[in-house]
Each structure stands twice: as structure tokens, then as C-alpha cells.
Short mmCIF file of C-alpha atoms in Angstrom, two decimals:
data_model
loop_
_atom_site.label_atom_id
_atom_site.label_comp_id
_atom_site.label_asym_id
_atom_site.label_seq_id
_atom_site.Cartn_x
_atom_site.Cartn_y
_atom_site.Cartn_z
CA UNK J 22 6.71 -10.97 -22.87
CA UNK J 23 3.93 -8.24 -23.59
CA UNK J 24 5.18 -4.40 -23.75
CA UNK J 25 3.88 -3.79 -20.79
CA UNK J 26 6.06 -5.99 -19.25
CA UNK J 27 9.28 -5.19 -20.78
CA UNK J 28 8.27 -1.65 -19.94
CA UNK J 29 8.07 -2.23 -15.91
CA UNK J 30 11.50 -4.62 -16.11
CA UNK J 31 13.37 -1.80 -17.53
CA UNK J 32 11.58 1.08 -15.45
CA UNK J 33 12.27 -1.76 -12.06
CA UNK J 34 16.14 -2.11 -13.99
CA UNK J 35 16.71 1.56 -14.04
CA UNK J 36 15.33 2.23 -10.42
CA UNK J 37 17.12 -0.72 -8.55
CA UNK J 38 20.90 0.55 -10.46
CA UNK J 39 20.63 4.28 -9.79
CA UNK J 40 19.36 3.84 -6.17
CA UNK J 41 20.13 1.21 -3.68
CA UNK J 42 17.62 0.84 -0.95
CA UNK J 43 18.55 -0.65 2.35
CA UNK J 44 17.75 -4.43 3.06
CA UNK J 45 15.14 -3.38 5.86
CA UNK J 46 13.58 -1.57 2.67
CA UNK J 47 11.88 1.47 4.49
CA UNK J 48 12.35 3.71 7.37
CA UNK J 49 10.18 2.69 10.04
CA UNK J 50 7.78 5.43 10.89
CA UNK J 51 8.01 6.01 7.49
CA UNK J 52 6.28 3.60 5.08
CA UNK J 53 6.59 5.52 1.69
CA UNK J 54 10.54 6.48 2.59
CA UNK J 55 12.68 3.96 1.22
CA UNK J 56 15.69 3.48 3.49
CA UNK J 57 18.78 3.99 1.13
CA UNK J 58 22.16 2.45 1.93
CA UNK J 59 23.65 5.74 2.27
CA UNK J 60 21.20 6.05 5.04
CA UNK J 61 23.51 4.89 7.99
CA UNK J 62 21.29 4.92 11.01
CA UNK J 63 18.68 6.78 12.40
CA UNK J 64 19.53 9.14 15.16
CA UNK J 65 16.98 8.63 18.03
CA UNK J 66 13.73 7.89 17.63
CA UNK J 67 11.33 8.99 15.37
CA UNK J 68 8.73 12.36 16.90
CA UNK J 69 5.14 11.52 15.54
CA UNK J 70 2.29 14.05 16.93
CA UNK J 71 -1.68 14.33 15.51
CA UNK J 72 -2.60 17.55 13.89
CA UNK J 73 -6.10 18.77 13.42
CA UNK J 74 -5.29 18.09 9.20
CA UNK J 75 -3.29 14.57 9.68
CA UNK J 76 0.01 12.99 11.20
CA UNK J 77 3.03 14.99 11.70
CA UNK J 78 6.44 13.05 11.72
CA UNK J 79 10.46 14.22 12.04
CA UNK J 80 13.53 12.27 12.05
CA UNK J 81 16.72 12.88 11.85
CA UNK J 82 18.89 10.36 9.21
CA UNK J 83 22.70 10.20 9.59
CA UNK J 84 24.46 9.44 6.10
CA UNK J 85 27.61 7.85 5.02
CA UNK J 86 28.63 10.81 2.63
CA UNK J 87 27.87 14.35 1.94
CA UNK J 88 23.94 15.30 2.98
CA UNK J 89 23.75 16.59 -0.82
CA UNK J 90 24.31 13.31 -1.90
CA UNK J 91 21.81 11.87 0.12
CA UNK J 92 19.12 14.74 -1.25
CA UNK J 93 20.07 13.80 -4.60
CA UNK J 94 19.72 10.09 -4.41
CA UNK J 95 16.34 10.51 -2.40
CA UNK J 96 14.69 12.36 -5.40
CA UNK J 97 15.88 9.72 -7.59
CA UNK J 98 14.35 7.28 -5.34
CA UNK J 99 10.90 9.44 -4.71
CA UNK J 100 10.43 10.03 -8.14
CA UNK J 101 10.49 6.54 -9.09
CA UNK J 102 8.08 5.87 -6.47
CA UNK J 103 5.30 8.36 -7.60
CA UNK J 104 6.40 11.23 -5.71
CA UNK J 105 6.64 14.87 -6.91
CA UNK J 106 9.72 16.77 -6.44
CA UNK J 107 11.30 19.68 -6.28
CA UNK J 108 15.00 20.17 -4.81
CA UNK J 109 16.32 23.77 -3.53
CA UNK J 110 19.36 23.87 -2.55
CA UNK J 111 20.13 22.17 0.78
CA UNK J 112 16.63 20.64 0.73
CA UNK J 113 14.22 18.22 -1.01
CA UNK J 114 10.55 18.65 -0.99
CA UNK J 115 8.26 15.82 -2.34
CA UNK J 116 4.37 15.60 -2.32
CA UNK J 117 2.24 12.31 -3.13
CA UNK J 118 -1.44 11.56 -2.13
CA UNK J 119 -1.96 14.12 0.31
CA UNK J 120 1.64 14.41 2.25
CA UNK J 121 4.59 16.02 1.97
CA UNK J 122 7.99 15.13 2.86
CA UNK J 123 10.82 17.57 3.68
CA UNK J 124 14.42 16.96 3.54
CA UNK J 125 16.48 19.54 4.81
CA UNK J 126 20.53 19.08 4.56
CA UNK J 127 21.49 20.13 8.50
CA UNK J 128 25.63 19.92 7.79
CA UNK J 129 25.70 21.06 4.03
CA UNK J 130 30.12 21.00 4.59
CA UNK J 131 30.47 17.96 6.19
CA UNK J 132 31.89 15.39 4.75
CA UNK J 133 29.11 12.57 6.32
CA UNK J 134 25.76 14.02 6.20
CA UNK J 135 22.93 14.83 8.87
CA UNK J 136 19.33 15.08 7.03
CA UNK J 137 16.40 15.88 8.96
CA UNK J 138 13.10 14.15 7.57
CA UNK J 139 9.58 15.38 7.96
CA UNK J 140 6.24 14.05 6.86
CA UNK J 141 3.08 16.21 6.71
CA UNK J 142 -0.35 16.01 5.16
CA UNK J 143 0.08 19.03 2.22
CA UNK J 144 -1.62 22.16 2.69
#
């Protein structure tokens, strides 16, 4: 086994135990978003529009705990996947390749969470 490859076994190790993604693997809509298992179901369906700079799209993703938790968790999961992040409170903003996704934490007291998703091209 070359260093290389131990490398990527332990980064993939370290990933799949801190984050658990979904067995449907990513939100549909959504191809870069990993769909956690904290990630209960998607309320409606997702809004896509065209913008004169790139696609535009917003959903809103019920969770099984607090919506905190769910931030957290995503910027694990982002991160790992080559995304940039940066996490205010009640929100998560990551940027990758030209697009940025928003979360933003809709019931920050509840005890399940409501996170609204959107994906943009970055301005």
C-alpha cells in the first residue's frame, strides 16, 4: 500500500465516522449536497429558477434534531468534500467552483430542526 493510499483510507475513515450520509447519498436537485441521515425529508419540492449569472436553487430540509446540529455536521461534511466554509451563527455558508450554498437555521429553539438550503453561482 503506497502513502498515497493509506493517506485517502484514513482521510475516507475519518469522513465516513464523523458524518453519516443518507443511503440515497445526495439531495436531489442538489448534486454536491450530501444528504445526511439527520436530514429527515425534504419539505416540498425543490424551487430552481435561471439567473442571468447561473442556476438559483432553495429547499427547505426538515431534521431529526436541533437545526444547529444539522449546520454543524454539514460543514463537516462540505469540508471534506472540497468546499469552503464559514459558519455564523444560525447559518452555514460554503463556496466551491463557482457556487455557493447557504444554510440558514429557520427554528434555532426547536428541538427538530427546519434548514432552508440555497445554491447560487458566487458573486
Amino acid at each position: 500500500m503506497t502513502k498515497l493510499t493509506k493517506i485517502f483510507a484514513l482521510f475516507a475513515f475519518t469522513f465516513a465516522s464523523s458524518v453519516l450520509i443518507a443511503e440515497d447519498g445526495f439531495i436531489e436537485g442538489f448534486p454536491d449536497i450530501p444528504k445526511l441521515e439527520i436530514v429527515s425529508e425534504i419539505a416540498g419540492d425543490p424551487v430552481v429558477f435561471d439567473t442571468p449569472s447561473g442556476t438559483v436553487a432553495e429547499a427547505t430540509l426538515l431534521t431529526s434534531n436541533k437545526g444547529t446540529e444539522a449546520l454543524n455536521a454539514y460543514k463537516t461534511a462540505l469540508s471534506a468534500l472540497g468546499w469552503s466554509c464559514k459558519r455564523p451563527p444560525q447559518s452555514l455558508k460554503c463556496t466551491r467552483g463557482g457556487n455557493t450554498v447557504t444554510f440558514l437555521n429557520d427554528a434555532p429553539q426547536a428541538e427538530t430542526g427546519r434548514i432552508i438550503l440555497r445554491l447560487a453561482p458566487t458573486k
